XYZ file of C-alpha atoms in Angstrom:
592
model
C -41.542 51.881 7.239
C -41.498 52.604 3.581
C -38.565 54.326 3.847
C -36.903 51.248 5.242
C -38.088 48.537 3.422
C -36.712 50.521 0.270
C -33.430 50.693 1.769
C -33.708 46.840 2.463
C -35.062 46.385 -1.124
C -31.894 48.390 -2.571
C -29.349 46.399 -0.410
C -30.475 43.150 -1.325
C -30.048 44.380 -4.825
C -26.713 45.587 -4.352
C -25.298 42.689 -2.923
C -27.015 40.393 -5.546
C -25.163 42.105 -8.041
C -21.887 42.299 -5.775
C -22.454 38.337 -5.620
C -22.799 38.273 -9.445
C -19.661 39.870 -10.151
C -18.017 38.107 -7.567
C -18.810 34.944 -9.089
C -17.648 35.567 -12.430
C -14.594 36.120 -11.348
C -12.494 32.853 -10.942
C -10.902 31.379 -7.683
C -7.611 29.705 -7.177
C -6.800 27.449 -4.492
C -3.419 27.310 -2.659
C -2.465 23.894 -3.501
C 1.310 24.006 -4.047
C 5.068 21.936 -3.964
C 6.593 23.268 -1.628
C 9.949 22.532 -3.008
C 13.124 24.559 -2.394
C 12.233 26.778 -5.098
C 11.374 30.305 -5.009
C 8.150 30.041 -7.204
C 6.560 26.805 -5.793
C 4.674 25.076 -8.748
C 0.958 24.304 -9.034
C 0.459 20.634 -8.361
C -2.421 19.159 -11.332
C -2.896 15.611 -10.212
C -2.207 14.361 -6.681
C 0.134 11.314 -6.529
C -2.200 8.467 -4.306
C -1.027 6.093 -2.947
C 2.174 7.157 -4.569
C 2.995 9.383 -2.190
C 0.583 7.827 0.921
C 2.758 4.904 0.776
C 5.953 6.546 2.289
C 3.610 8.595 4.945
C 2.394 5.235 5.912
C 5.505 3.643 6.364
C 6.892 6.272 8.376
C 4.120 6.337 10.639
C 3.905 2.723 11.216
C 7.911 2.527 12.427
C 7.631 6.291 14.094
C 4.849 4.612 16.264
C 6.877 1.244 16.785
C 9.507 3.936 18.066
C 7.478 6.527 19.919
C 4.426 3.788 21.499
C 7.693 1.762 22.345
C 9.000 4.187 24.888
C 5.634 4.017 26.671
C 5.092 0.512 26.648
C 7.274 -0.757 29.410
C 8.292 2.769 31.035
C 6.501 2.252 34.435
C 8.809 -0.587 34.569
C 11.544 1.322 33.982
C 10.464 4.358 36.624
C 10.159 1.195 39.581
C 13.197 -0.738 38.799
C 16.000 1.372 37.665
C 15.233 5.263 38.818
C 13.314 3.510 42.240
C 10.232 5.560 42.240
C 7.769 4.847 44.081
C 4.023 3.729 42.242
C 2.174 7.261 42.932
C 5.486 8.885 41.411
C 5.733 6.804 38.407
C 2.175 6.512 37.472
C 1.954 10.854 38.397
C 5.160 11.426 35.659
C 3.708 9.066 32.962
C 0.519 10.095 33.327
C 1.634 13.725 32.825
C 4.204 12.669 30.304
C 0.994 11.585 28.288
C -0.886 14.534 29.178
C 1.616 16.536 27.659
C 2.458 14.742 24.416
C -1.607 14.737 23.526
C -1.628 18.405 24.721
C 0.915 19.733 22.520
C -0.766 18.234 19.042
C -3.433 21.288 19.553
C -0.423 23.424 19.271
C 1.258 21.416 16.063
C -1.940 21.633 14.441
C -1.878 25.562 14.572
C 1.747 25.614 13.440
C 1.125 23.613 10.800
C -1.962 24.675 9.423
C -0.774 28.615 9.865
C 2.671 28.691 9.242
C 5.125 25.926 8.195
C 2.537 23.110 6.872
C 1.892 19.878 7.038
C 5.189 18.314 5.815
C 7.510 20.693 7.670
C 6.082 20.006 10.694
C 6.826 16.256 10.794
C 10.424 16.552 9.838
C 11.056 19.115 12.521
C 8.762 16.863 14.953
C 10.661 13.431 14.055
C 13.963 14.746 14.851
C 12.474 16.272 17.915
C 11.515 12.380 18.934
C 14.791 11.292 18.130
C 16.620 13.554 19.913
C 14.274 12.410 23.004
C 14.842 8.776 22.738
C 18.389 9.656 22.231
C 18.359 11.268 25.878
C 16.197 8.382 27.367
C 18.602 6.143 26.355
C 21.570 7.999 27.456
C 19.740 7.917 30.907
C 19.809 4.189 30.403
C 23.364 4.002 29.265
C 25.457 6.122 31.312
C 25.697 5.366 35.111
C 26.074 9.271 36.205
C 22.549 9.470 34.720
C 20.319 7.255 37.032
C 20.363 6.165 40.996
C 23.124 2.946 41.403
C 21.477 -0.226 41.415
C 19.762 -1.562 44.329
C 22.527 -3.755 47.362
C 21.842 -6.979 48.089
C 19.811 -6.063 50.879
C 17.301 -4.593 48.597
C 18.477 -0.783 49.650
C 17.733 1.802 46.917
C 18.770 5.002 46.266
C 15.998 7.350 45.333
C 17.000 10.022 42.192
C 18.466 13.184 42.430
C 17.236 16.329 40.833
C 19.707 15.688 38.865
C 18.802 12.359 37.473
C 15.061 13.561 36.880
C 16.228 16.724 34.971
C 17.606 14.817 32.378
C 15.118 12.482 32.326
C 12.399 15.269 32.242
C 14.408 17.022 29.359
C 14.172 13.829 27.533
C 10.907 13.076 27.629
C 9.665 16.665 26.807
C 11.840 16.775 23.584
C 9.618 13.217 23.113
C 6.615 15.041 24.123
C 7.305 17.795 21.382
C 8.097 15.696 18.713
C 4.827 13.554 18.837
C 2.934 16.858 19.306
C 3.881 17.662 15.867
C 3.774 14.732 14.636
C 0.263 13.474 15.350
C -2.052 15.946 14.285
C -0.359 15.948 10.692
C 0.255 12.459 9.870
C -3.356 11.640 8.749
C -4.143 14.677 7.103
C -1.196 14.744 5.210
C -1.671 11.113 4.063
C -4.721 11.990 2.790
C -4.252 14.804 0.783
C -2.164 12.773 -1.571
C -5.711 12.036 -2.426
C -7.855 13.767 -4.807
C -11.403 12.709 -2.653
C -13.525 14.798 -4.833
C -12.720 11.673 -7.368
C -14.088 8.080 -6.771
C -10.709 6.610 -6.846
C -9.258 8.987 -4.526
C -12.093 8.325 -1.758
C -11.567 4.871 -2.391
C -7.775 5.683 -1.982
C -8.224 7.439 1.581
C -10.513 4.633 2.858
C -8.147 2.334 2.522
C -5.069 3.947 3.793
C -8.115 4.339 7.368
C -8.059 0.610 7.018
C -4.577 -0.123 6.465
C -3.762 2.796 9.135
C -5.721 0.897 11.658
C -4.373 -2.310 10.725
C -0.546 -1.337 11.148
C -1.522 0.465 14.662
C -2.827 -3.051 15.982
C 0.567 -4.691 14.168
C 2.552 -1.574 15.987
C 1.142 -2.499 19.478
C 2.007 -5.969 18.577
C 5.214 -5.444 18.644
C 5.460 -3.432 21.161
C 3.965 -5.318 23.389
C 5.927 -8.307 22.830
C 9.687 -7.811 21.117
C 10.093 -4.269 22.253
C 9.359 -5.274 26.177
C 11.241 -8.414 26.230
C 14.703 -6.146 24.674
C 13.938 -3.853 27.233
C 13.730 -6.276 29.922
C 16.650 -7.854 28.713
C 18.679 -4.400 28.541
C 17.334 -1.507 29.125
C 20.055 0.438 26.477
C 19.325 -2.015 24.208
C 16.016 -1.439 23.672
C 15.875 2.218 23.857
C 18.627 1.910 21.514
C 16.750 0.009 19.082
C 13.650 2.682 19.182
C 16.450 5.080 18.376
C 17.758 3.686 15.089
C 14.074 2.877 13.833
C 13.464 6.554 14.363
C 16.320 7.243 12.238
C 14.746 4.988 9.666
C 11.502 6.343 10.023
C 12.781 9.979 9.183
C 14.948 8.504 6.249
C 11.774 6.553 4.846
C 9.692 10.247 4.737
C 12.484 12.423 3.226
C 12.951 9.732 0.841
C 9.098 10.362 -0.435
C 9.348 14.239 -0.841
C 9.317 13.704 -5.007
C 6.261 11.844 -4.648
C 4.134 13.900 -2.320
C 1.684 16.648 -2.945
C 1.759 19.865 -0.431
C -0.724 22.257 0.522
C 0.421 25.618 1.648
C -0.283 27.189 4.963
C -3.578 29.504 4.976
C -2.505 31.781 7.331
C -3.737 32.193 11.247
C -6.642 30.326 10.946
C -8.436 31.676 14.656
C -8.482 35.264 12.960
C -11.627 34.178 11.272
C -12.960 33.183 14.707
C -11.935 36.399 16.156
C -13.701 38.276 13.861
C -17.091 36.406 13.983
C -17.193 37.331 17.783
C -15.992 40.873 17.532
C -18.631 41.262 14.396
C -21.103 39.981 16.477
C -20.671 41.104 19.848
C -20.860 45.045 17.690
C -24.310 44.106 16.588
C -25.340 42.933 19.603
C -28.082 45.016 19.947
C -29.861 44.625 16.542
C -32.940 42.843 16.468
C -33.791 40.210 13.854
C -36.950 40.928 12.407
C -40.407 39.580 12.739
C -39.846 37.305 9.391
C -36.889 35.702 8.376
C -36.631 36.725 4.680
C -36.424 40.369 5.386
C -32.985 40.504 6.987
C -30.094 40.170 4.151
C -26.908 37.843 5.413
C -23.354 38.247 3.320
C -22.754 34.686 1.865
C -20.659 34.761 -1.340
C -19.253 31.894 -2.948
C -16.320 29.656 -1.631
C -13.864 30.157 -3.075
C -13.344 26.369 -3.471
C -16.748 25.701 -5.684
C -16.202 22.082 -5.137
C -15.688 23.241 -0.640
C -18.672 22.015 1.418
C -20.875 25.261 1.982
C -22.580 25.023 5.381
C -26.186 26.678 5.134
C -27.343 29.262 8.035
C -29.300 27.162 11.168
C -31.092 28.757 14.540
C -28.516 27.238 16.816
C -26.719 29.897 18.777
C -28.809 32.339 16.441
C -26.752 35.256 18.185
C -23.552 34.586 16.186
C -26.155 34.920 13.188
C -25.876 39.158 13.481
C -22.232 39.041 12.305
C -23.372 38.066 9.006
C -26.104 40.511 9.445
C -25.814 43.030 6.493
C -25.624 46.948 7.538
C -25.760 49.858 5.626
C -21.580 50.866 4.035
C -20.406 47.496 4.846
C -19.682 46.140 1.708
C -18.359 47.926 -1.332
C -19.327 48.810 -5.000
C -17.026 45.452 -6.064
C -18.786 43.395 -3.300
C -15.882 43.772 -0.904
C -16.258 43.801 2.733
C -15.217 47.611 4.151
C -14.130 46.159 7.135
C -13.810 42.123 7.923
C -14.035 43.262 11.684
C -17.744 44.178 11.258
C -19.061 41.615 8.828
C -18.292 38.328 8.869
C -19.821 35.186 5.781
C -22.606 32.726 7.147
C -19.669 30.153 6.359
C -17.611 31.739 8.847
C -20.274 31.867 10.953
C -21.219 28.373 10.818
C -17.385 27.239 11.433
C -17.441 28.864 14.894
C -20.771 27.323 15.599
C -19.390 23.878 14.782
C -16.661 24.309 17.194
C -18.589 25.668 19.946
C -21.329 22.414 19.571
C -18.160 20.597 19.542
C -17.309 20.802 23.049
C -19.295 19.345 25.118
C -19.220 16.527 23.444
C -15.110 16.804 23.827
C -15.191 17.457 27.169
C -17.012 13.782 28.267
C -13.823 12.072 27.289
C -12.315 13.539 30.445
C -13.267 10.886 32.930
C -14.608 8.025 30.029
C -11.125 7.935 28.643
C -8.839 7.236 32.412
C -9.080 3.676 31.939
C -7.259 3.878 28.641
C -4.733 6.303 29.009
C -4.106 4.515 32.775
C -4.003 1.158 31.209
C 0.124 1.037 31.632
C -0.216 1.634 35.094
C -2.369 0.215 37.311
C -2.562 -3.237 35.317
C 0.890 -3.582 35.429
C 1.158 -3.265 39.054
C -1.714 -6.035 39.065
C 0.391 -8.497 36.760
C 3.926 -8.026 38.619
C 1.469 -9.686 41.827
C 0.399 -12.456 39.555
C 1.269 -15.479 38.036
C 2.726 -14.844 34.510
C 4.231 -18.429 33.512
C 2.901 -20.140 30.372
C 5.122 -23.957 31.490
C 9.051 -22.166 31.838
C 8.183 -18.484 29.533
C 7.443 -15.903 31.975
C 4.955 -13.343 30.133
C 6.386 -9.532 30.631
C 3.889 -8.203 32.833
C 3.181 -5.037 30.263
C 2.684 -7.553 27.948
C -0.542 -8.296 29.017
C -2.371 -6.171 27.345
C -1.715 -7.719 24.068
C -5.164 -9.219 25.013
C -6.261 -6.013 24.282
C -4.736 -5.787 21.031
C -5.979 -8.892 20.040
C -9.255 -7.689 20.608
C -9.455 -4.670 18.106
C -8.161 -6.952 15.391
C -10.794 -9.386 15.875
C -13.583 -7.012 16.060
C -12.318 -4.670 13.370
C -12.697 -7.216 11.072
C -15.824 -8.917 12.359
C -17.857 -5.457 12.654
C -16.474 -4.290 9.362
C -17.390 -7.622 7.639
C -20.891 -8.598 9.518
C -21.966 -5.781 11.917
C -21.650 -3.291 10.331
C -23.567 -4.077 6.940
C -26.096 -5.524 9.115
C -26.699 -2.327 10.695
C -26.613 -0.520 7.962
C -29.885 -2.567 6.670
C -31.702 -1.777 9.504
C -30.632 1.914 10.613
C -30.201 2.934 6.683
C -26.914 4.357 7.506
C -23.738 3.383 5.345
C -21.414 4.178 8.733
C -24.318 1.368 10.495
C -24.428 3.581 13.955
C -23.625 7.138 14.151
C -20.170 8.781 15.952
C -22.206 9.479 18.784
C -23.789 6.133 19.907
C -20.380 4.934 19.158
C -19.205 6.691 21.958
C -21.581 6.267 24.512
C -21.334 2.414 24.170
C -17.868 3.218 24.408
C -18.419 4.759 27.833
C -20.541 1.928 28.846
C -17.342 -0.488 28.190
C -15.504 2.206 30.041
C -17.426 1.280 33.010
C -17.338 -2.411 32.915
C -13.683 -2.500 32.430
C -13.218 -0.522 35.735
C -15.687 -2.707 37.438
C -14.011 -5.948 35.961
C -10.835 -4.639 37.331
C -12.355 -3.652 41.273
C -13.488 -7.169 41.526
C -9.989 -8.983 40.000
C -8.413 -7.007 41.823
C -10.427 -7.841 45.294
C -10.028 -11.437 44.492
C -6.551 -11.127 43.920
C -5.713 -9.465 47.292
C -7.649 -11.680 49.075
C -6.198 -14.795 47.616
C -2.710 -12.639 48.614
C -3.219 -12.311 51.941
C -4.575 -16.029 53.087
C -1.654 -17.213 50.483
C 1.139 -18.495 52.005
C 3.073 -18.766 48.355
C 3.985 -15.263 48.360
C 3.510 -12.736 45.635
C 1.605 -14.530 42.647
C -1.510 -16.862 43.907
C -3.474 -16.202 40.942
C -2.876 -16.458 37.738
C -2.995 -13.323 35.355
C -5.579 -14.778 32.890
C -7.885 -13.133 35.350
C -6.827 -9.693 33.999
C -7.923 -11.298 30.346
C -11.853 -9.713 30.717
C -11.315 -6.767 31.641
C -8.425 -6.615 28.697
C -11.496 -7.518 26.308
C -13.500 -4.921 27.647
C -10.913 -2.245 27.353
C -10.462 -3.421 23.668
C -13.943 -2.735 23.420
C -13.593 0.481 25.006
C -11.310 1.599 22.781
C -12.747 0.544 19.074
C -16.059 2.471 20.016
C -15.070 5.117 22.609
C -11.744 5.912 20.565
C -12.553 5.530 16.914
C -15.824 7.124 17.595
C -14.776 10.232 18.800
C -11.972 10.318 15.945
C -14.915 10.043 13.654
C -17.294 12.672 15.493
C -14.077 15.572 15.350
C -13.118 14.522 11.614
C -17.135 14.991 10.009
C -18.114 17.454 12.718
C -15.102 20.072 12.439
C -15.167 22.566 9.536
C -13.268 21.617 6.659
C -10.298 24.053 6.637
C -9.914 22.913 10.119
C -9.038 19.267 9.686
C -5.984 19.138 11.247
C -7.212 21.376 14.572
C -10.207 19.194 14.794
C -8.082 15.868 14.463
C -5.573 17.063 17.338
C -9.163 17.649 19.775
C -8.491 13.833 20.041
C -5.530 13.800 21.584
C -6.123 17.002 23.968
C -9.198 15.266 24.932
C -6.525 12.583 26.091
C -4.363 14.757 27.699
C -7.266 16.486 29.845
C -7.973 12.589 30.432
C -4.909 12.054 31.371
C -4.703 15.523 34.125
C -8.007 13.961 35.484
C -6.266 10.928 36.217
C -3.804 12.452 37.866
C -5.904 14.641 40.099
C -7.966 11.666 40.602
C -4.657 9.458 41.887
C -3.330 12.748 44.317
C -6.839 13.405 45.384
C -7.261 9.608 46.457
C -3.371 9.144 47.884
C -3.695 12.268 50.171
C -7.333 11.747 51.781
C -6.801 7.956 51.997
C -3.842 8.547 53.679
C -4.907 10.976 56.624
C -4.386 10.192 60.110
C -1.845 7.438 59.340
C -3.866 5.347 56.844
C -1.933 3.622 54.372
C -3.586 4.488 51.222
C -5.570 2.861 48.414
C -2.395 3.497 46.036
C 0.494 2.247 48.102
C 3.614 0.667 46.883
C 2.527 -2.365 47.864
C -1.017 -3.609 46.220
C -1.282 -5.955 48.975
C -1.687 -3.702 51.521
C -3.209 -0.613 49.185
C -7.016 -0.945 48.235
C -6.243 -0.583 44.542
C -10.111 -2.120 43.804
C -11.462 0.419 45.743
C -9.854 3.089 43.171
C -11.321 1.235 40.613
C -14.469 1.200 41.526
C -14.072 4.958 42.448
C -13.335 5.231 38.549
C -16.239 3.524 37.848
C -18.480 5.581 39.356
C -17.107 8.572 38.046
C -17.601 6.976 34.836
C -21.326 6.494 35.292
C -22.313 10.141 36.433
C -19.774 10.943 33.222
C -22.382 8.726 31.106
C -25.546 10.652 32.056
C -23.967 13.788 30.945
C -22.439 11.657 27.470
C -26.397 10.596 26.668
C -27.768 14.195 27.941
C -25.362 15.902 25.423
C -25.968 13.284 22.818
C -29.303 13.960 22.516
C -29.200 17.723 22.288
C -26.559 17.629 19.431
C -27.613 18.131 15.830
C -25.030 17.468 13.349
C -23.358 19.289 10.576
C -25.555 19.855 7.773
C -23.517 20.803 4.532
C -24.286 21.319 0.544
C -21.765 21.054 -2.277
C -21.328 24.716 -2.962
C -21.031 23.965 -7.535
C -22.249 27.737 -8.082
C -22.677 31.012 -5.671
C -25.453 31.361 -3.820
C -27.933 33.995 -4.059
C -29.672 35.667 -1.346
């Protein structure tokens, strides 16, 4: 025992001097213009808003563009390449799935190897060459079935005619992949947010991001439908050349902005905390906490967040475990495979606690990324006229919209400093009850829907006027609910991956969003094939047939909603386990 605790005794000692000289050394942080020359120059001061305005406006006319094409496609499926409903909603569903898949991908490439800034110029002309395609589709006649005869005959697509549209829409799919996952973090590292003025300079481009998205969907929802509807080249075309201008508007800013470099593969660091760990597997920790020695030197970023070592998944805690040889006379790990830092440690751990939490957006997030299906279908049954103006049936959800612009400015005015008072939180609620009142909205919008729709189909049927007996303001609550769904359900988990993910991993924790929509979106899809094949067994004529009128399309709602309820025991089960990040500002290096 003596023998040992002088060996302890001696390492601790070594490694506080390792630390020390460590320390005095200083650090330099890869923060560089990456301009065409060969020795990139150290950027002193970062540019604001300077440089955040020209992100901004290419984001908000790359979304006009990009949410454009989405808008009104199911339309587009029915009436020009005559699918039918199950194989329209199954490619835009997938479509969707795919284009919030790939940002998990961008992320990597840009945080590992071409940054931030390449990434969205390769990913915008990406998107342009996809809307190109689409339009082409539109444009020339070999590209698409021939219209419909007069006795409402239709020729179904060849594989021809679904190649090219396939090809089209995965060059889209790539290009917002890349896109997405940068566009934010980008923005705000034009910010210095260790300064006053430059947090005050990132919370505001949040607000005004926010505020053009609603303005985006806007338009969308209104101009961009009623071109399309008008002409179908048209308005493709028109996404097209705002693309263009998007691309223009960025390349235009490259003076102004300031650029990080890549860091390098950034899972390597995971890698290694498992490896390290899984070789010391079979240590023990000892009796009392202070006699075991972890290797935590300095950030090399003193002004980084340092996160301090915690008890949860305590096993990962033995790769920072420090063994006899593993770290040198200078203070140097011998080998990076055996010992890993209690930051690195911590990192994994955050990512691991991360999700389950991720994974309940699954089934609480189908009624958003479905809302350009199913609804639509509903409207096209309904009665759309406001006196002579027929409303575009995808314009609909413009209720919606309106919605989140309402209560964005009435929580952020009233609610939320009135919940700060009382739960003595500046954010007024934390990311996590955000998003299980978001899944409680995801409910009651699927419910809302089930029971419009059962009204509907039953006014239908003993209606002797034909397709539209109601009027579409029905669809108007369970709009409202869905923009409720989305402002706490959405921004909340947006919140949750941005403070909960580890700080080099910004842009991999931002693009968990959008695979967390894409697995939404695969759900959805096995959820519609699932439901079309059983409910059509021995004849039956589905739920989701072609025709509402004769489908059951409430009974798939309610189906969702009940899904969504056993989804909400596990949100509030998981919810209450989770502890969140604790950090400190790491000014000086840490001793053990």
């Amino acid at each position: 025992m003596e023998v040992e605790k002088k060996k302890r005794n001696h390492t601790r000692s070594l490694w506080s001097s390792c630390c020390s000289n460590w320390n005095s050394k200083k650090s330099s942080i890869d923060e560089i213009d990456l301009d065409n020359s060969s020795n990139p120059r150290v950027m002193k001061e970062r540019p604001g808003w300077k440089g955040a305005k020209y992100i901004l406006g290419n984001e908000t006319i790359e979304r006009i563009a990009t949410y454009g094409m989405q808008g009104n496609f199911l339309v587009y499926l029915l009436n020009v390449f005559h699918l039918s409903q199950v194989g329209a909603a199954n490619i835009i569903s997938l479509w969707i799935a795919v284009s919030n898949l790939i940002p998990m991908i961008g992320a990597i490439i840009s945080d590992a190897f071409l940054g931030k800034f390449r990434t969205i110029v390769l990913a915008s002309i990406g998107t342009l060459v996809g809307i190109v395609i689409i339009t082409l589709t539109a444009w020339l006649p070999q590209l698409h079935p021939p219209t419909c005869n007069h006795h409402q005959v239709c020729v179904a697509p060849t594989s021809f005619h679904l190649s090219i549209l396939i090809f089209g829409l995965s060059w889209l799919a790539i290009g917002t992949g890349g896109i997405r996952p940068c566009a934010i973090p980008f923005a705000i590292d034009q910010f210095d947010t260790n300064t006053l003025e430059g947090k005050k300079g990132a919370s505001r481009f949040y607000n005004w991001y926010y505020t053009t998205q609603t303005f985006v969907m806007l338009i969308n929802a209104t101009l961009i439908v009623y071109m399309q509807n008008k002409n179908w080249v048209v308005g493709f075309g028109t996404l097209g050349l705002l693309m263009l201008c998007a691309i223009i508007i960025f390349l235009v800013g490259k003076s102004a902005y300031f650029f990080i470099s890549a860091e390098g593969s950034i899972f390597s660091g995971i890698a290694k905390v498992i490896v390290a760990a899984y070789k010391k597997h079979q240590l023990q920790f000892p009796s009392k906490e202070g006699e075991c020695v972890y290797y935590d030197p300095p950030l090399e970023d003193v002004k980084a967040l340092k996160m301090p070592l915690t008890k949860e998944l305590r096993c990962l805690n033995k790769a920072a475990m420090i063994q006899d040889n593993e770290i040198n006379p200078e203070g140097r790990v011998t080998n990076t495979w055996n010992l890993c830092s209690i930051q690195q440690v911590e990192e994994l751990k955050c990512l691991i606690k991360i999700i389950p939490i991720w994974a309940s957006g699954f089934l609480g997030a189908i009624p958003i990324v479905q809302q350009g299906i199913f609804p639509i279908t509903q409207a096209l049954k309904m009665d759309r006229h406001i006196g002579s103006f027929e409303i575009p049936a995808p314009s609909c959800s413009i209720v919606t919209l309106i919605t989140i612009a309402i209560w964005l400015l009435f929580y952020d005015f009233f609610v939320q400093p009135a919940l700060a008072k009382v739960t003595k939180q500046v954010e007024g609620i934390k990311s996590l009850q955000k998003i299980v009142i978001g899944n409680i909205f995801s409910i009651l919008v699927m419910v809302s829907a089930g029971l419009v729709e059962w009204y509907r189909r039953n006014m239908a049927i003993s209606n002797t006027y034909g397709t539209k007996p109601i009027s579409a303001f029905w669809l108007a609550p369970q709009y409202i609910m869905l923009g409720f769904c989305e402002v706490f359900l959405l921004i909340g988990y947006i919140e949750f991956y941005n403070s909960e993910s580890p700080q080099k991993m910004k842009s991999i924790g931002n693009s968990l969003h959008y695979l967390m929509l894409a697995c939404s979106s695969y759900a959805g899809v096995l959820v519609i094939n699932i439901v079309n094949k059983v409910t059509q067994r021995n004849g039956g004529k589905g739920w989701l047939n072609n025709d509402i009128n004769v489908g059951r399309l409430d009974y798939y709602y309610f189906l969702i909603s009940g899904l969504g309820a056993i989804n909400l025991v596990y949100v509030i089960f998981c919810a209450k386990r989770y502890r969140y990040k604790v950090v400190v500002k790491a000014e000086v290096a840490d001793s053990i």
